PDB file of C-alpha atoms in Angstrom:
ATOM      1  CA  UNK A   1     -60.615   4.528 -50.955  1.00 78.00           C
ATOM      2  CA  UNK A   2     -57.667   6.810 -51.318  1.00 89.00           C
ATOM      3  CA  UNK A   3     -54.495   5.392 -50.322  1.00 93.00           C
ATOM      4  CA  UNK A   4     -53.626   7.886 -47.481  1.00 93.00           C
ATOM      5  CA  UNK A   5     -49.760   7.751 -46.135  1.00 92.00           C
ATOM      6  CA  UNK A   6     -47.811   9.738 -43.883  1.00 92.00           C
ATOM      7  CA  UNK A   7     -43.765   9.768 -43.857  1.00 91.00           C
ATOM      8  CA  UNK A   8     -43.030  12.567 -40.703  1.00 84.00           C
ATOM      9  CA  UNK A   9     -43.230  15.139 -42.876  1.00 90.00           C
ATOM     10  CA  UNK A  10     -46.199  15.234 -45.267  1.00 94.00           C
ATOM     11  CA  UNK A  11     -49.201  13.341 -45.808  1.00 95.00           C
ATOM     12  CA  UNK A  12     -49.547  11.837 -49.374  1.00 96.00           C
ATOM     13  CA  UNK A  13     -52.935  11.223 -50.250  1.00 96.00           C
ATOM     14  CA  UNK A  14     -53.563   9.067 -53.610  1.00 97.00           C
ATOM     15  CA  UNK A  15     -56.907   9.157 -55.499  1.00 96.00           C
ATOM     16  CA  UNK A  16     -57.878   6.371 -58.211  1.00 94.00           C
ATOM     17  CA  UNK A  17     -58.647   6.585 -61.733  1.00 94.00           C
ATOM     18  CA  UNK A  18     -62.531   7.539 -60.882  1.00 93.00           C
ATOM     19  CA  UNK A  19     -61.644   9.002 -57.748  1.00 94.00           C
ATOM     20  CA  UNK A  20     -59.387  11.469 -59.527  1.00 95.00           C
ATOM     21  CA  UNK A  21     -61.777  12.544 -61.851  1.00 94.00           C
ATOM     22  CA  UNK A  22     -64.525  13.623 -58.801  1.00 94.00           C
ATOM     23  CA  UNK A  23     -61.502  15.189 -56.646  1.00 95.00           C
ATOM     24  CA  UNK A  24     -59.643  16.669 -59.798  1.00 94.00           C
ATOM     25  CA  UNK A  25     -56.437  14.964 -58.668  1.00 95.00           C
ATOM     26  CA  UNK A  26     -54.274  12.275 -59.055  1.00 96.00           C
ATOM     27  CA  UNK A  27     -52.486  12.372 -55.795  1.00 97.00           C
ATOM     28  CA  UNK A  28     -52.061  15.473 -52.855  1.00 95.00           C
ATOM     29  CA  UNK A  29     -49.240  16.427 -50.331  1.00 95.00           C
ATOM     30  CA  UNK A  30     -50.039  17.825 -47.060  1.00 95.00           C
ATOM     31  CA  UNK A  31     -47.185  19.468 -45.202  1.00 94.00           C
ATOM     32  CA  UNK A  32     -47.502  18.788 -41.280  1.00 93.00           C
ATOM     33  CA  UNK A  33     -46.959  22.177 -40.863  1.00 93.00           C
ATOM     34  CA  UNK A  34     -50.607  22.713 -42.442  1.00 95.00           C
ATOM     35  CA  UNK A  35     -52.116  20.065 -40.087  1.00 96.00           C
ATOM     36  CA  UNK A  36     -53.735  21.736 -37.134  1.00 96.00           C
ATOM     37  CA  UNK A  37     -55.962  18.839 -35.585  1.00 96.00           C
ATOM     38  CA  UNK A  38     -56.362  15.609 -36.473  1.00 97.00           C
ATOM     39  CA  UNK A  39     -59.449  13.073 -34.922  1.00 96.00           C
ATOM     40  CA  UNK A  40     -61.068   9.949 -36.055  1.00 97.00           C
ATOM     41  CA  UNK A  41     -64.218   9.245 -36.366  1.00 95.00           C
ATOM     42  CA  UNK A  42     -65.335   5.197 -35.771  1.00 92.00           C
ATOM     43  CA  UNK A  43     -67.565   5.429 -39.259  1.00 86.00           C
ATOM     44  CA  UNK A  44     -69.535   7.323 -41.651  1.00 81.00           C
ATOM     45  CA  UNK A  45     -70.215  10.646 -40.473  1.00 80.00           C
ATOM     46  CA  UNK A  46     -74.212  12.306 -41.459  1.00 80.00           C
ATOM     47  CA  UNK A  47     -73.541  15.883 -40.628  1.00 82.00           C
ATOM     48  CA  UNK A  48     -74.101  18.193 -43.461  1.00 84.00           C
ATOM     49  CA  UNK A  49     -71.077  19.228 -45.566  1.00 90.00           C
ATOM     50  CA  UNK A  50     -72.631  21.486 -48.071  1.00 91.00           C
ATOM     51  CA  UNK A  51     -72.641  21.781 -51.705  1.00 93.00           C
ATOM     52  CA  UNK A  52     -70.643  19.488 -53.647  1.00 92.00           C
ATOM     53  CA  UNK A  53     -68.863  18.946 -56.352  1.00 94.00           C
ATOM     54  CA  UNK A  54     -68.769  15.132 -57.070  1.00 93.00           C
ATOM     55  CA  UNK A  55     -70.734  11.797 -56.654  1.00 94.00           C
ATOM     56  CA  UNK A  56     -73.110  10.970 -53.662  1.00 92.00           C
ATOM     57  CA  UNK A  57     -74.912   7.092 -53.229  1.00 92.00           C
ATOM     58  CA  UNK A  58     -76.808   7.723 -49.966  1.00 87.00           C
ATOM     59  CA  UNK A  59     -76.039   6.162 -47.143  1.00 85.00           C
ATOM     60  CA  UNK A  60     -72.595   4.324 -48.981  1.00 91.00           C
ATOM     61  CA  UNK A  61     -70.064   6.723 -50.345  1.00 93.00           C
ATOM     62  CA  UNK A  62     -68.952  10.429 -50.549  1.00 94.00           C
ATOM     63  CA  UNK A  63     -66.273  11.726 -53.005  1.00 95.00           C
ATOM     64  CA  UNK A  64     -65.286  15.295 -54.095  1.00 96.00           C
ATOM     65  CA  UNK A  65     -64.980  18.770 -53.062  1.00 96.00           C
ATOM     66  CA  UNK A  66     -68.074  20.390 -50.459  1.00 96.00           C
ATOM     67  CA  UNK A  67     -68.386  23.910 -49.401  1.00 96.00           C
ATOM     68  CA  UNK A  68     -70.593  24.236 -46.089  1.00 93.00           C
ATOM     69  CA  UNK A  69     -72.551  27.499 -46.072  1.00 91.00           C
ATOM     70  CA  UNK A  70     -70.323  28.564 -43.646  1.00 91.00           C
ATOM     71  CA  UNK A  71     -67.270  28.631 -45.780  1.00 92.00           C
ATOM     72  CA  UNK A  72     -65.606  25.339 -45.184  1.00 94.00           C
ATOM     73  CA  UNK A  73     -64.041  23.675 -47.988  1.00 96.00           C
ATOM     74  CA  UNK A  74     -63.480  20.113 -47.537  1.00 96.00           C
ATOM     75  CA  UNK A  75     -62.635  17.327 -49.669  1.00 97.00           C
ATOM     76  CA  UNK A  76     -64.305  14.123 -49.203  1.00 96.00           C
ATOM     77  CA  UNK A  77     -63.417  10.837 -49.686  1.00 95.00           C
ATOM     78  CA  UNK A  78     -65.473   8.532 -47.231  1.00 95.00           C
ATOM     79  CA  UNK A  79     -67.227   4.798 -48.195  1.00 93.00           C
ATOM     80  CA  UNK A  80     -69.329   3.361 -45.264  1.00 93.00           C
ATOM     81  CA  UNK A  81     -67.975   0.561 -43.122  1.00 93.00           C
ATOM     82  CA  UNK A  82     -64.621   1.865 -42.674  1.00 94.00           C
ATOM     83  CA  UNK A  83     -63.713   4.520 -40.066  1.00 96.00           C
ATOM     84  CA  UNK A  84     -62.811   8.609 -41.542  1.00 96.00           C
ATOM     85  CA  UNK A  85     -59.641  10.540 -40.865  1.00 96.00           C
ATOM     86  CA  UNK A  86     -60.928  14.213 -40.032  1.00 96.00           C
ATOM     87  CA  UNK A  87     -57.493  16.544 -40.894  1.00 97.00           C
ATOM     88  CA  UNK A  88     -58.425  20.060 -40.264  1.00 97.00           C
ATOM     89  CA  UNK A  89     -56.057  22.213 -42.340  1.00 97.00           C
ATOM     90  CA  UNK A  90     -54.412  26.182 -42.044  1.00 94.00           C
ATOM     91  CA  UNK A  91     -52.456  27.782 -43.267  1.00 87.00           C
ATOM     92  CA  UNK A  92     -52.194  30.429 -46.613  1.00 85.00           C
ATOM     93  CA  UNK A  93     -50.732  26.868 -48.654  1.00 83.00           C
ATOM     94  CA  UNK A  94     -53.878  24.691 -47.990  1.00 90.00           C
ATOM     95  CA  UNK A  95     -56.744  24.752 -50.880  1.00 93.00           C
ATOM     96  CA  UNK A  96     -58.621  23.084 -48.275  1.00 96.00           C
ATOM     97  CA  UNK A  97     -59.951  23.761 -44.586  1.00 97.00           C
ATOM     98  CA  UNK A  98     -60.569  19.498 -44.017  1.00 96.00           C
ATOM     99  CA  UNK A  99     -60.302  16.222 -45.304  1.00 97.00           C
ATOM    100  CA  UNK A 100     -62.281  13.389 -44.892  1.00 96.00           C
ATOM    101  CA  UNK A 101     -61.218  10.291 -46.055  1.00 96.00           C
ATOM    102  CA  UNK A 102     -62.262   6.698 -44.747  1.00 95.00           C
ATOM    103  CA  UNK A 103     -58.924   4.158 -44.610  1.00 94.00           C
ATOM    104  CA  UNK A 104     -58.480   0.910 -42.704  1.00 93.00           C
ATOM    105  CA  UNK A 105     -55.244   2.695 -41.354  1.00 93.00           C
ATOM    106  CA  UNK A 106     -57.260   5.914 -39.883  1.00 95.00           C
ATOM    107  CA  UNK A 107     -56.025   4.970 -36.516  1.00 96.00           C
ATOM    108  CA  UNK A 108     -52.681   4.342 -37.289  1.00 95.00           C
ATOM    109  CA  UNK A 109     -52.385   7.639 -39.382  1.00 94.00           C
ATOM    110  CA  UNK A 110     -53.943   9.849 -36.701  1.00 95.00           C
ATOM    111  CA  UNK A 111     -51.995   8.132 -33.909  1.00 94.00           C
ATOM    112  CA  UNK A 112     -48.483   9.261 -36.160  1.00 93.00           C
ATOM    113  CA  UNK A 113     -49.811  12.587 -36.877  1.00 94.00           C
ATOM    114  CA  UNK A 114     -50.304  13.288 -33.310  1.00 94.00           C
ATOM    115  CA  UNK A 115     -46.763  11.897 -32.441  1.00 92.00           C
ATOM    116  CA  UNK A 116     -45.326  14.308 -34.274  1.00 89.00           C
ATOM    117  CA  UNK A 117     -46.998  17.235 -32.311  1.00 86.00           C
ATOM    118  CA  UNK A 118     -50.553  17.425 -34.625  1.00 89.00           C
ATOM    119  CA  UNK A 119     -53.309  18.392 -31.796  1.00 84.00           C
TER     120      UNK A 119
END
């Protein structure tokens, strides 16, 4: 899954070669100022994400970009069996409204972002 790290100012995402093909980028940086909320889901979310550009293996893997009919645009890299870090974004400099990222470090990353002032 995508490697996710945080360095007190920026959330860094690095995608494997096959993920990069599906999300159309090999890396992404999100400044802390663009993060409006963070939460951790204990596992896979089965909510309707919308129309996808990427790959879904039902019940196991979702990787790509999804646009919900309400207009929410998400970058998703989820794999069953790992907690999901949900990051809400806002502001003129962001391309997505939300990130859904599976990571064994999801709780640690969420705590770090909350310590930096993200709610």
